[in-house]
Amino acid sequence: MFESIGGKIGEILVSLAFSSALVAMISFLIGDQREGQEKKSWERMGTVSFVAHILSIIGIIATLFVLIHSHNYEYHYVWAHSSNELPVHFMISCFWEGQEGSFLLWAFWHGILGGILLFNKSEWRNSVLAIVASVNLIITSMLLGVYVSSTWVTGIYLVLALLPGFYFAFHFFQKRDKLPLNGNFHIFSLIVATAFLLLLFRGQLGYNVSLIPGQGEMSLDGIGFWLFLWVMIGYTVMYGFFAYESHKSDQNHFWALFAGAALAATGLFAVFFEPETWKLGSTPFLSLRAAFPEDEVWLTDPNFIPSNGNGLNPLLQNYWMVIHPPTLFLGFASTTIPFAFVMSSLIRRKYTDWIKPALPWMSFSVMILGIGIIMGGYWAYETLNFGGYWNWDPVENSSFVPWLCGVASLHAMLIFRKTKSYLTLSMLMIIFTFLLVLYSTFLTRSGILGENSVHTFTDLGLTGQLLVLIGLYTAFVIVMMLFRGKEIPNRPDDTKVMTAEFWLLIGVIVFIFSSLMITVATSLPVFNKIFGTNLAPPPNVQLFYYNWNVWFAIMFGVASGIGQFLWWNRAKGKQFADAIFRPFLLAVIVGVSIMVSIWWADWEFAFDSERAKIIDPELMSPNFFKKIGAYIQYGILSVTDELLLFSSLFGLFANLDVLISLLRKNKKGLKVMGGTVVHIGFALMLIGMLFSSGYDSVISKNLRPGDLARFPEEERIDNVLLPKDQKVQILNYDVTYLGKKEAEAPVSDLSVLEENIVKFKLAFRDKSGKRWALILPRGPFLKKENTQAVNKNNPRHADHQKELLGEVDLELVKRKLNEDLAAFEPQRINTRVEYGLQFKNRGNEKDEFTLFATTELNKVEEGIIPHPSRKIYWNRDIYVYTSSLPAEDKAETKFFNLDLQIGQSAKWESFNFKLENLINLSQRPDLKGYDVAAAANLVVTNGGQSKTAQPIFTIKGNKPGMIQAGIKEFGLDFAFVGIEPEKNLVHLQGRFVNPEADFVIIKAIQKPFINLLWLGTFILTAGFLISIYRRTQEIRKGRKAA
Amino acid sequence: MKPLNIIILVVLAVFIVGLGLNFSQSASIYTDFSNAKTTDKQVHIVGKWVNREQSQYHPERDLFQFYLQDTTQHVELINYYEPKPTNFENAEKVVVVGAYKPEGFVAEKIVMKCPSKFEATDLKQNESTDL
């Protein structure tokens, strides 16, 4: 029953979430401006609607999950993103494969964070919640999936048609004072009623709605929606006018202006977007039929429901993909809270008090966003095959930039707390952080990145809506800053160089510049779109970004070291120089020893080909100084890398120094040292990045030095071909390709994934618990007694044919599989293949391991994806993936015929065959039913090795049949195709598949010190947690004191 | 205005100008083969994979050679010193990033545009490939 109404429930909940966000926003906003009893009334209404909003979002998620879990493929989202094969724990990932689901996730986090704020008792509560609700209002509007006609005539028509709405709003406010206070609930019920109206009349296919009589289909659906929208706009306008008339203050002047702008923007939007209909949002509860109205299948079977879904992208079927997107989206959502504080401060004209409550939120946001980004990197490192964790892909960049801006905001806020200057800077940075999150969403969702990125979603027609979203908030911010900017109290800046503030400011500037640089470079496709140019990203994108950002990273190391020292020590002049000398000396000693050890270990260079060209002549120069110069410049690391190494080490040791000396003074000092710990973590991360990305080396490279001489210089042989069972040396390892991993009996956990009249698809687990699947014919595996109709009640369901078919006997299947599993050739779920690669260290017998480089068939994108496999050492990773697969045509297959008399021999290629005799098998129990059953006893010799094969020939009635037999080691298969008794001749057919065609081409990479990156991430997170704890304690104490 | 603010503004201006110049120098362009011949710089060429049966991977040289037809219908042999990219068969559009070298066009990078699931409109076909 849930099948058909599930979607309806979902749609009702979406609409409820939308309208409750609207009510919450308005109520909180008004509540914030009122006093006394009236304030409480509005506040209560806001709280109730926000709780309703949270519950509806949770309800939407639950509904969608139930639909996915029960494989309800009549819904497009379920069909497009899940399948019968999908295990339950990966069903969660379906939420972020599609756009609708990821908007849902975003809205969910806003709901949760807003829910926490509901318990906040401070004066900021209402205004902050109003802003949060406004963001969620727009996000949930993207889930509405309503199509509306939008010609300009409609716009005018609507204004006229909805005058009653205006009238209502006007009178409501005129009589407001005479109404009882809980009259607010009239509006509340009006909104809820409209939300229901909007839904009740939604037909599955009635989207082509026009409100102009005679044009298209006029439906209450569209009318309901427009009524709803315009009543609310009218309400806002009237509120503004009314307030203006009664108070004449600048405050209300502003509101009137804002409401007018909103009205004008909506009107203009309706006028300029000329297509016949435009879409407001895209619902996750769209039926398959509405998604593909043109498909022919509806003509033949209007009730068609696919029996299986399109499946989830195997890349997302990874545990990191279960937690990375929610974390990242929590990071995105949490930037809204500091933004809401800034906006509140502008609305309420209280410009300084918000910093304290916003500070822990900002730290939280930076921490979570940072963790989310690193998780994404870790996922990419583990699952994708570009050989690293960071690719400077536009999508990665667009989540990184808000983080950089967040870090800048955090530091600017700290400067303000210390000096009371740079308040405007703090506010602007927080605003930019939020706007850049929106911009990031725009880049990923609008499809504008197209060929430039691998992560983007396809455009769902939400581009316009996303632009409106960004435009609205930008306009809001600009208007606010124009009206109120001058009121922000900034103490004049008198920063001296040797103060912590100065170095904090340097930090802020570094992060601003870095984010500016990345934003500009990432926005290339947007630039192309606007100016019609055809610029492409630089060919070596990594190098391009590196060249800029390495300087920012160097400055970070220096600034964080000196800044932290000054923040805690306050040492001046010579004293300071003495104090800072210790970490400086340590950095130099450690740095130099690392460089020397690199020289010894002989790691290769990151951008080798580019640099090698420059290095070679100079390094060979007879001039001693030139030679030394070349070594400093390129010989060990590049100059920038050397600077980065020294500055990160300096940052690391300076912060450690501060940490240790403070802990010595005060045992409980750690509580206040969150910032120091964060900087230690970040410095470690930088060193990890420097080595793992800058000095990783392809170790499967140049394996045939002799060959190299024959080819031009730029031909790099990075990949190595491994024939099965042959040792190849890579670095100091003997590497052997062991072959594909096969399923092992006994099998368990059998289930039918899909079936039709003749075949069924079976899933099972093998000995090791891995899931496999295979397609079997139905006939041999049916239960003896035919079962009755299974799903008579629901003829729409694909199962309804089962009554004609009878049920598959899984016990029988299990027995047969356990007898000879390999013969059935099962495939891993998602057609996964694991190639075993055995590594044996030549110098150390204990150092032996097997890696499984994996490939997976991605049904959605119709391609094969390799997954890397790696060996983790404390100081490096060995990272291996298949860079190419044995192509079908490489696996050469040849057929040949053997016509032999008993005792006769024959030769084909290098094989010798002898037909020893024929064996009568008609007494064998499994062959009893046949008239004739005989096996040819064939002995095959190759290279001194002899093997026997016994293909079988049968006759029943006058139907011949055969059972093939093969010799795996030789790659041979035989079929006994016939007998000519009069000539005493046996006809055999042979098939040869070259066993040597079983090979893999792999690429192996060594990544030094990548563990420092992960270790640094943990330390950084710990530092943030300490500092968030401290800041919230501060607020609590402050409240108690008050 | 404080001197520090002016300094910041100047630095910002220099930074933006520098970024713009650097970017315009290092940025590549989307173009076709005939234009690519006139420059040493690496370019992006969007095209279609043609004469598929003549494509070949030479494991001993780690070289994949194939023919690409650009938007002006010009067909060129592409040398790519990596194995054939996975998914290559299914790409409806191929973007090669590279330049002309003495031995011909050498691609440093290949980007593929594969058909997306949202464009799949044939419901039945999806059914039949499965079973």
Short mmCIF file of C-alpha atoms in Angstrom, two decimals, chain A residues 745-892:
data_model
loop_
_atom_site.label_atom_id
_atom_site.label_comp_id
_atom_site.label_asym_id
_atom_site.label_seq_id
_atom_site.Cartn_x
_atom_site.Cartn_y
_atom_site.Cartn_z
CA ALA A 745 32.57 -22.61 -1.84
CA PRO A 746 30.67 -23.00 0.45
CA VAL A 747 28.12 -20.38 -0.48
CA SER A 748 25.59 -18.81 1.85
CA ASP A 749 22.96 -16.09 2.05
CA LEU A 750 21.33 -16.81 -1.31
CA SER A 751 18.71 -14.44 -2.64
CA VAL A 752 16.99 -13.78 -5.94
CA LEU A 753 17.66 -10.23 -7.09
CA GLU A 754 15.60 -10.24 -10.23
CA GLU A 755 13.73 -12.72 -12.36
CA ASN A 756 11.77 -13.09 -15.53
CA ILE A 757 10.11 -16.02 -17.23
CA VAL A 758 13.28 -17.80 -18.32
CA LYS A 759 16.07 -16.55 -16.11
CA PHE A 760 16.83 -15.24 -12.67
CA LYS A 761 19.65 -13.30 -11.12
CA LEU A 762 21.03 -14.76 -7.94
CA ALA A 763 23.17 -13.15 -5.24
CA PHE A 764 25.14 -15.08 -2.65
CA ARG A 765 28.11 -14.83 -0.33
CA ASP A 766 31.14 -17.02 -0.75
CA LYS A 767 33.45 -18.47 1.90
CA SER A 768 35.10 -15.12 2.58
CA GLY A 769 31.75 -13.35 2.92
CA LYS A 770 32.08 -11.40 -0.33
CA ARG A 771 28.97 -10.95 -2.40
CA TRP A 772 28.71 -12.54 -5.83
CA ALA A 773 26.01 -12.74 -8.44
CA LEU A 774 25.16 -14.85 -11.44
CA ILE A 775 22.35 -15.33 -13.89
CA LEU A 776 20.84 -18.82 -14.11
CA PRO A 777 18.15 -20.38 -16.26
CA ARG A 778 14.95 -20.87 -14.40
CA GLY A 779 13.89 -24.30 -15.63
CA PRO A 780 16.36 -26.61 -13.85
CA PHE A 781 15.98 -24.92 -10.50
CA LEU A 782 12.22 -24.78 -10.02
CA LYS A 783 10.52 -26.16 -6.95
CA LYS A 784 8.58 -29.31 -7.70
CA GLU A 785 5.20 -28.24 -6.36
CA ASN A 786 4.09 -25.09 -8.08
CA THR A 787 3.30 -22.39 -5.56
CA GLN A 788 0.25 -20.22 -5.71
CA ALA A 789 0.04 -16.63 -6.78
CA VAL A 790 2.41 -14.51 -4.80
CA ASN A 791 1.27 -11.04 -5.45
CA LYS A 792 -2.24 -11.28 -6.76
CA ASN A 793 -3.40 -8.17 -5.01
CA ASN A 794 -1.08 -5.91 -6.86
CA PRO A 795 -1.18 -6.65 -10.57
CA ARG A 796 0.97 -3.58 -11.19
CA HIS A 797 3.88 -5.23 -9.52
CA ALA A 798 6.38 -7.07 -11.67
CA ASP A 799 5.94 -10.10 -9.42
CA HIS A 800 2.47 -10.75 -10.71
CA GLN A 801 3.74 -13.15 -13.35
CA LYS A 802 5.19 -15.41 -10.70
CA GLU A 803 1.95 -17.26 -10.40
CA LEU A 804 2.53 -18.64 -13.86
CA LEU A 805 6.11 -19.52 -13.17
CA GLY A 806 6.58 -21.29 -9.91
CA GLU A 807 9.32 -20.54 -7.45
CA VAL A 808 13.04 -21.13 -7.62
CA ASP A 809 14.35 -23.74 -5.19
CA LEU A 810 17.23 -21.98 -3.47
CA GLU A 811 18.29 -25.12 -1.59
CA LEU A 812 18.78 -26.89 -4.90
CA VAL A 813 20.71 -23.93 -6.28
CA LYS A 814 22.93 -23.91 -3.21
CA ARG A 815 23.70 -27.61 -3.56
CA LYS A 816 24.59 -27.26 -7.22
CA LEU A 817 26.78 -24.21 -6.57
CA ASN A 818 28.70 -25.94 -3.82
CA GLU A 819 29.41 -28.90 -6.10
CA ASP A 820 31.35 -26.91 -8.64
CA LEU A 821 31.25 -23.17 -8.07
CA ALA A 822 33.85 -22.22 -10.65
CA ALA A 823 31.90 -23.85 -13.47
CA PHE A 824 29.08 -21.35 -12.99
CA GLU A 825 31.51 -18.47 -13.43
CA PRO A 826 29.94 -16.20 -10.83
CA GLN A 827 30.87 -12.53 -10.86
CA ARG A 828 31.29 -10.19 -7.96
CA ILE A 829 28.43 -7.80 -7.32
CA ASN A 830 28.98 -4.74 -9.51
CA THR A 831 31.06 -7.07 -11.68
CA ARG A 832 34.01 -6.43 -9.44
CA VAL A 833 37.25 -8.19 -10.29
CA GLU A 834 40.18 -8.40 -7.91
CA TYR A 835 43.63 -8.92 -9.36
CA GLY A 836 45.99 -10.46 -6.84
CA LEU A 837 49.47 -8.95 -6.85
CA GLN A 838 52.03 -10.55 -4.61
CA PHE A 839 54.89 -8.35 -3.42
CA LYS A 840 58.06 -9.90 -1.97
CA ASN A 841 60.79 -7.67 -0.67
CA ARG A 842 64.12 -8.91 -2.01
CA GLY A 843 66.05 -7.69 1.00
CA ASN A 844 63.61 -8.67 3.72
CA GLU A 845 61.82 -12.01 3.66
CA LYS A 846 59.26 -10.93 6.25
CA ASP A 847 58.17 -8.04 4.07
CA GLU A 848 55.72 -9.94 1.88
CA PHE A 849 52.17 -8.95 1.10
CA THR A 850 49.43 -9.33 -1.50
CA LEU A 851 47.52 -6.36 -2.84
CA PHE A 852 44.25 -6.68 -4.70
CA ALA A 853 43.97 -4.08 -7.40
CA THR A 854 40.29 -4.00 -8.20
CA THR A 855 38.16 -3.06 -11.15
CA GLU A 856 34.47 -2.52 -11.08
CA LEU A 857 31.89 -2.16 -13.80
CA ASN A 858 30.07 1.08 -13.39
CA LYS A 859 26.69 0.41 -14.92
CA VAL A 860 25.57 3.97 -14.53
CA GLU A 861 28.39 5.50 -16.50
CA GLU A 862 28.86 2.33 -18.50
CA GLY A 863 32.52 1.94 -17.88
CA ILE A 864 35.12 0.15 -15.89
CA ILE A 865 36.61 1.85 -12.86
CA PRO A 866 39.85 0.70 -11.28
CA HIS A 867 40.20 0.91 -7.52
CA PRO A 868 43.68 1.16 -6.09
CA SER A 869 45.04 -1.02 -3.36
CA ARG A 870 47.85 -0.04 -1.06
CA LYS A 871 50.36 -1.23 1.47
CA ILE A 872 50.75 1.17 4.36
CA TYR A 873 54.17 1.54 5.95
CA TRP A 874 54.80 4.03 8.72
CA ASN A 875 56.76 6.32 6.43
CA ARG A 876 55.17 5.67 3.04
CA ASP A 877 52.38 4.02 1.09
CA ILE A 878 52.83 1.71 -1.86
CA TYR A 879 49.86 2.42 -4.07
CA VAL A 880 48.89 0.15 -6.96
CA TYR A 881 46.09 0.15 -9.50
CA THR A 882 45.34 -1.44 -12.84
CA SER A 883 45.86 1.18 -15.49
CA SER A 884 44.50 -0.99 -18.26
CA LEU A 885 42.72 -4.29 -18.50
CA PRO A 886 43.42 -7.23 -20.76
CA ALA A 887 41.27 -6.31 -23.70
CA GLU A 888 38.98 -8.99 -25.07
CA ASP A 889 40.80 -9.12 -28.38
CA LYS A 890 44.10 -9.69 -26.59
CA ALA A 891 42.79 -12.90 -25.08
CA GLU A 892 43.32 -14.70 -28.36
#
